[in-house]
Short mmCIF file of C-alpha atoms in Angstrom, two decimals:
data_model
loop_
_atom_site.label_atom_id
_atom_site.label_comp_id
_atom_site.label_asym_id
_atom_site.label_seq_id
_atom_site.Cartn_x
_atom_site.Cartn_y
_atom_site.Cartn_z
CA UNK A 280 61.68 -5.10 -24.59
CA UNK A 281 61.28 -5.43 -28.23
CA UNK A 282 60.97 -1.94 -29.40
CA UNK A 283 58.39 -0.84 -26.80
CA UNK A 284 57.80 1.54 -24.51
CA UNK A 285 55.04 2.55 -21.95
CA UNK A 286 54.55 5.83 -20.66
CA UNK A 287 54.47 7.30 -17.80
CA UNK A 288 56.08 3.75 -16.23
CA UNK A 289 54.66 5.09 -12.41
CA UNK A 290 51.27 7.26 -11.79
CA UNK A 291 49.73 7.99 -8.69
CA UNK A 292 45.90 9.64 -9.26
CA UNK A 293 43.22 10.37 -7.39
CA UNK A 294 39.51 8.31 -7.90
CA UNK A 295 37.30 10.08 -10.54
CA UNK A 296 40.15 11.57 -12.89
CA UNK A 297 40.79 10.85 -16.21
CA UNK A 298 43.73 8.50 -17.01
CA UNK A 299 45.38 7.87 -20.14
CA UNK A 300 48.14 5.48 -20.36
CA UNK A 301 50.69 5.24 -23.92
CA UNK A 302 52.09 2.24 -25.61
CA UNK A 303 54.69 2.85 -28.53
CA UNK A 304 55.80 0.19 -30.50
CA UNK A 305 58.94 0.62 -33.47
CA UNK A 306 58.22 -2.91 -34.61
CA UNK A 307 55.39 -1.76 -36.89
CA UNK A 308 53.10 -5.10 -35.43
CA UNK A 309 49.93 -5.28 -36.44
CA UNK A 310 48.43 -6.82 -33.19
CA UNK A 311 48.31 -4.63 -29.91
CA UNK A 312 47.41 -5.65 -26.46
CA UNK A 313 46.59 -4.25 -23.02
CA UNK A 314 46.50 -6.16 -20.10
CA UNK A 315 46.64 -5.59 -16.09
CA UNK A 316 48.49 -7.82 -13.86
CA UNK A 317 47.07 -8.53 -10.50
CA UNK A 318 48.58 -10.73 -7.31
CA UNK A 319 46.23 -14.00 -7.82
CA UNK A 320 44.98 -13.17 -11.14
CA UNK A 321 47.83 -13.30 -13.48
CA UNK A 322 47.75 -11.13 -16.77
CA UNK A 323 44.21 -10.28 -17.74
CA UNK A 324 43.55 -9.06 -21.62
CA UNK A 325 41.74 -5.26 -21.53
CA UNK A 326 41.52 -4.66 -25.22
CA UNK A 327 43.10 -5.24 -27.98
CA UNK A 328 43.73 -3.76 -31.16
CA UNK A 329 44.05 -5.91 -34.59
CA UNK A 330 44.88 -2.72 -36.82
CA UNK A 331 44.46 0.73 -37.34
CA UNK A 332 40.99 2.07 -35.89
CA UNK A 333 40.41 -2.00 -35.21
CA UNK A 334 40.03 -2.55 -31.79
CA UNK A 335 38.06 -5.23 -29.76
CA UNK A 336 37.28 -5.91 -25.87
CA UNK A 337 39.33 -8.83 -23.97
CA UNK A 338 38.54 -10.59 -20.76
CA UNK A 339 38.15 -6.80 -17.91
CA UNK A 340 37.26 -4.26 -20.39
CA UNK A 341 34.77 -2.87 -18.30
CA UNK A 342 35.78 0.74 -16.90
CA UNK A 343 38.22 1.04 -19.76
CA UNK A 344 38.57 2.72 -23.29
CA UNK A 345 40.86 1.98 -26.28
CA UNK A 346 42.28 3.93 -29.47
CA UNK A 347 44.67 3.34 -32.18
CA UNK A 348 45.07 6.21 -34.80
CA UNK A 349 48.42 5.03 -35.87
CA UNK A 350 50.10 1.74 -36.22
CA UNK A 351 52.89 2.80 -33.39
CA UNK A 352 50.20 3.93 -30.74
CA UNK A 353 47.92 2.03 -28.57
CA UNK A 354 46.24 4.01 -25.63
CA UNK A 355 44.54 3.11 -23.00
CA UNK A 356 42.13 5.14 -21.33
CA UNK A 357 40.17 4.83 -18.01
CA UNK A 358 37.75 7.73 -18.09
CA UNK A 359 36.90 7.59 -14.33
CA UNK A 360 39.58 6.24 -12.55
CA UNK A 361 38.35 3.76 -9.33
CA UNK A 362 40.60 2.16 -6.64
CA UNK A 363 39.92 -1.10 -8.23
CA UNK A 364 42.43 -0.03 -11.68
CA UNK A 365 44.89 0.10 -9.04
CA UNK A 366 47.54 -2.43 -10.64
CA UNK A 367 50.00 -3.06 -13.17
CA UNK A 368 49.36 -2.20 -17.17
CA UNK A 369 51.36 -4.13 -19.70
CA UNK A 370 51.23 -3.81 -23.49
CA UNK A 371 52.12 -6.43 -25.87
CA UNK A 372 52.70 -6.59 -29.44
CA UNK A 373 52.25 -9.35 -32.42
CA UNK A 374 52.17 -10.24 -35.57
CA UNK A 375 49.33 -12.51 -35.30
CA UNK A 376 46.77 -13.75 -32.78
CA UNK A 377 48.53 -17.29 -32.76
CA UNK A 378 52.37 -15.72 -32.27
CA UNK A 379 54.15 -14.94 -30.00
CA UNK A 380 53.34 -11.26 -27.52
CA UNK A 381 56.59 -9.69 -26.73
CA UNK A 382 55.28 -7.15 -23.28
CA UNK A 383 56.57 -3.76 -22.37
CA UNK A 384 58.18 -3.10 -19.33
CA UNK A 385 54.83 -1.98 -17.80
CA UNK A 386 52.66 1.11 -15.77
CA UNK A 387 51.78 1.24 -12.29
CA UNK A 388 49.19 2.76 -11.77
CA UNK A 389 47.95 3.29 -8.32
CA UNK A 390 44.63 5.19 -7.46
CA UNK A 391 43.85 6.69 -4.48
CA UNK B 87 36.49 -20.68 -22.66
CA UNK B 88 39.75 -21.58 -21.44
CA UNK B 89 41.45 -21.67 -17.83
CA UNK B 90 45.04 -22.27 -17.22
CA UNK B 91 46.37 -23.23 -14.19
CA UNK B 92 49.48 -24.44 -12.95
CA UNK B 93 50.67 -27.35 -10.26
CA UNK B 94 52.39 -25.17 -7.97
CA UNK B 95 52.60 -21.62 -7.13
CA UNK B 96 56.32 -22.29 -5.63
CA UNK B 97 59.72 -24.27 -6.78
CA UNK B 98 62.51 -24.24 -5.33
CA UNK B 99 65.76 -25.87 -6.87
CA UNK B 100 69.44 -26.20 -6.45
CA UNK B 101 71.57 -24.29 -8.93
CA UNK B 102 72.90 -27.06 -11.73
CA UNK B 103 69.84 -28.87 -10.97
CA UNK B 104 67.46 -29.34 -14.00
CA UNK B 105 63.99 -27.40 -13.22
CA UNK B 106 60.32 -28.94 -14.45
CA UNK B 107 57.79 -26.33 -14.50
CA UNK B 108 54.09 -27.36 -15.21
CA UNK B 109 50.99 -25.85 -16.95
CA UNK B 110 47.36 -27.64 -17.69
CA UNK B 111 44.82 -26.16 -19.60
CA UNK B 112 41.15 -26.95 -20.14
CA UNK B 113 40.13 -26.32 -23.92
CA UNK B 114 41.07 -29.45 -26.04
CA UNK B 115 40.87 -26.87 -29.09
CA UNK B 116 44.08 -25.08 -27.80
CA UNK B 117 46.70 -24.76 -30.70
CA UNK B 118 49.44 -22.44 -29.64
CA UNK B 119 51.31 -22.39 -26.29
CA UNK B 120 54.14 -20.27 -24.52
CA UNK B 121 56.55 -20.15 -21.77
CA UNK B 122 57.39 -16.62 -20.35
CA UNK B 123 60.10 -15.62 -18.13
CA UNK B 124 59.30 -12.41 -15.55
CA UNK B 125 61.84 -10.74 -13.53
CA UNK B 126 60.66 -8.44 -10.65
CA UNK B 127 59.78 -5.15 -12.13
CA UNK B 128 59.73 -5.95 -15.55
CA UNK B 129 57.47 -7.26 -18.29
CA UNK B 130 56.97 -10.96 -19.26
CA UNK B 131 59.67 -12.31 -21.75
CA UNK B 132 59.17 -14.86 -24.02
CA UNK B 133 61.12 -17.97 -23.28
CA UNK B 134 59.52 -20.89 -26.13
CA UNK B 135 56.59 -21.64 -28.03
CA UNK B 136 54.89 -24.88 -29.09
CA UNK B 137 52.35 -25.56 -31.48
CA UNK B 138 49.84 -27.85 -31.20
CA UNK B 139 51.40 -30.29 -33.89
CA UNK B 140 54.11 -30.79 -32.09
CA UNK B 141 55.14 -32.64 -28.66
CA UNK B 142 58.42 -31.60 -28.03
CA UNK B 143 60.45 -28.40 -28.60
CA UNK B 144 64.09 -27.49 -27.35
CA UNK B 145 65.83 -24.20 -27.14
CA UNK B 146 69.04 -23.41 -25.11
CA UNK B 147 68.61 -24.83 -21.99
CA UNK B 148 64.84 -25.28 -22.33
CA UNK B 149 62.56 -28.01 -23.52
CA UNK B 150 58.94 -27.33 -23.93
CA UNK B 151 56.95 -30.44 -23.71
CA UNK B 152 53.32 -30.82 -24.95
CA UNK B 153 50.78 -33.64 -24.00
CA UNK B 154 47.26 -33.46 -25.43
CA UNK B 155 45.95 -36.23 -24.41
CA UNK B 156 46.02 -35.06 -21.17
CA UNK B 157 46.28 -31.57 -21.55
CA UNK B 158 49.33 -30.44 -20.36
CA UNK B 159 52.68 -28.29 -20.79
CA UNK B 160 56.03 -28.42 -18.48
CA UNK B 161 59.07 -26.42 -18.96
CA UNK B 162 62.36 -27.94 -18.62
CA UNK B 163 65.08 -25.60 -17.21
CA UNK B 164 68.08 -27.70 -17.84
CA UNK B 165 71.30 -26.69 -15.52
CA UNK B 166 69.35 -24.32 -13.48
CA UNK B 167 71.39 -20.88 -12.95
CA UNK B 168 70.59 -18.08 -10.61
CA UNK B 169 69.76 -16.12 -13.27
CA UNK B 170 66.84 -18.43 -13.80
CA UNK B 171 65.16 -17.10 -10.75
CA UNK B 172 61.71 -15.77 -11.83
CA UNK B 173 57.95 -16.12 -12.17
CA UNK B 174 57.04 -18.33 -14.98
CA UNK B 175 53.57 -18.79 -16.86
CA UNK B 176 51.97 -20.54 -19.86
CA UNK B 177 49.82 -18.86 -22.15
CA UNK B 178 47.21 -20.61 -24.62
CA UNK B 179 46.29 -19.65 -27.87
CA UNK B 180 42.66 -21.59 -29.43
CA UNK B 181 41.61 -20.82 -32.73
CA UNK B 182 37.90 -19.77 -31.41
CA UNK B 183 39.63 -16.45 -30.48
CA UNK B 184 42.50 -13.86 -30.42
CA UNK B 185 43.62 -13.96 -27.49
CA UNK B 186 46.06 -15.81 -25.04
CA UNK B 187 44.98 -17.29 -21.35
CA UNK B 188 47.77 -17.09 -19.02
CA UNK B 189 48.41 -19.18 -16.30
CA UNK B 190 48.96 -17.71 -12.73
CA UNK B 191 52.75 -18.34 -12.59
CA UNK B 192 55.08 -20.31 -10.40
CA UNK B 193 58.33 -18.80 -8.39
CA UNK B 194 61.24 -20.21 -9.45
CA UNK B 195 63.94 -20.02 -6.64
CA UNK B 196 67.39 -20.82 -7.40
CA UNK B 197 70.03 -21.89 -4.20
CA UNK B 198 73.14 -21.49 -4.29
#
């Protein structure tokens, strides 16, 4: 998976807690995605991140937070967690908008 | 904006059979495109890309073809294996933004 991880890969939580999902890359990309993959909606941009402290909002940002202190680090955060988050987190990594994303092997996130 | 969608959510093939896997998009300002491969439980892998100044790409065992006239994108699985079995998707890249679109994906089922 191209030098990245995702952590935890499973989480079960309950609505209204905190949730903070990790994406580590060794690949020292600058670009840094997170999406959420859905049955009939395919892969879904969150937020990304285009450097350091650079982040931006994608397609379903709504309900969800973003921070990158380090080059290596991408985290996702849903403050409030709803039953509607329930799905699948990938992150992806580039070295440009117009390259290619090589994904993680993914979250699932379920929330109950 | 840009949608992707793709001809059909099903294809079933015949291992040594070549597989054609299709993709249209809407925004005639698309420049980058890509095939990914993913496996059940794991994260999308990239297969081939395309650019927009280009019609025709080949890797091993796949040919990525691109027609902008009429805006559209097919895979070509040459010598289908039962390896190959998988969801595949597009993604577009247009220079308006930084982000991809991905398609929905079509099953790829391999028989023996």
């Amino acid at each position: 998976d191209a030098g990245i991880t995702q952590s935890p890969r499973h989480k079960v939580t309950e609505t209204g807690t905190p949730v903070t999902l990790r994406c580590h890359q060794t690949e020292n990309h600058r670009y840094m995605y997170w999406y959420r993959q859905d049955p009939g909606h395919g892969l879904r941009l969150i937020h990304y991140s285009y450097g350091v402290k650079d982040t931006d909002k994608g397609e379903v940002s709504d309900g969800y937070s973003v921070s990158r202190s380090k080059t290596e680090d991408f985290l996702l955060t849903l403050e409030s967690a709803t039953s509607s988050q329930t799905s699948v987190y990938f992150c992806a990594i580039s070295t440009g908008p117009s390259y290619e994303q090589y994904f993680g092997p993914g979250t699932r996130l379920t929330v109950t | 904006g840009e949608s992707v969608g793709l001809h059909l959510p099903t294809l079933s093939v015949q291992e040594g059979d070549n597989s054609i896997i299709n993709c249209a998009y809407s925004n005639s300002a698309s420049d980058y495109f890509i095939w990914y491969k993913q496996e059940s439980g794991k994260g999308p892998q990239f297969i081939i890309d395309i650019r927009s100044n280009m019609d025709k790409r080949q890797g091993q065992r796949v040919t990525v073809l691109l027609n902008k006239t009429v805006k559209h994108l097919s895979l070509q699985i040459a010598a289908t294996q039962p390896g190959d079995s998988a969801v595949y998707f597009c993604a577009v890249h247009n220079n308006a933004g930084n982000m991809l679109t991905f398609g929905g994906g079509t099953r790829l089922m391999v028989k023996p």
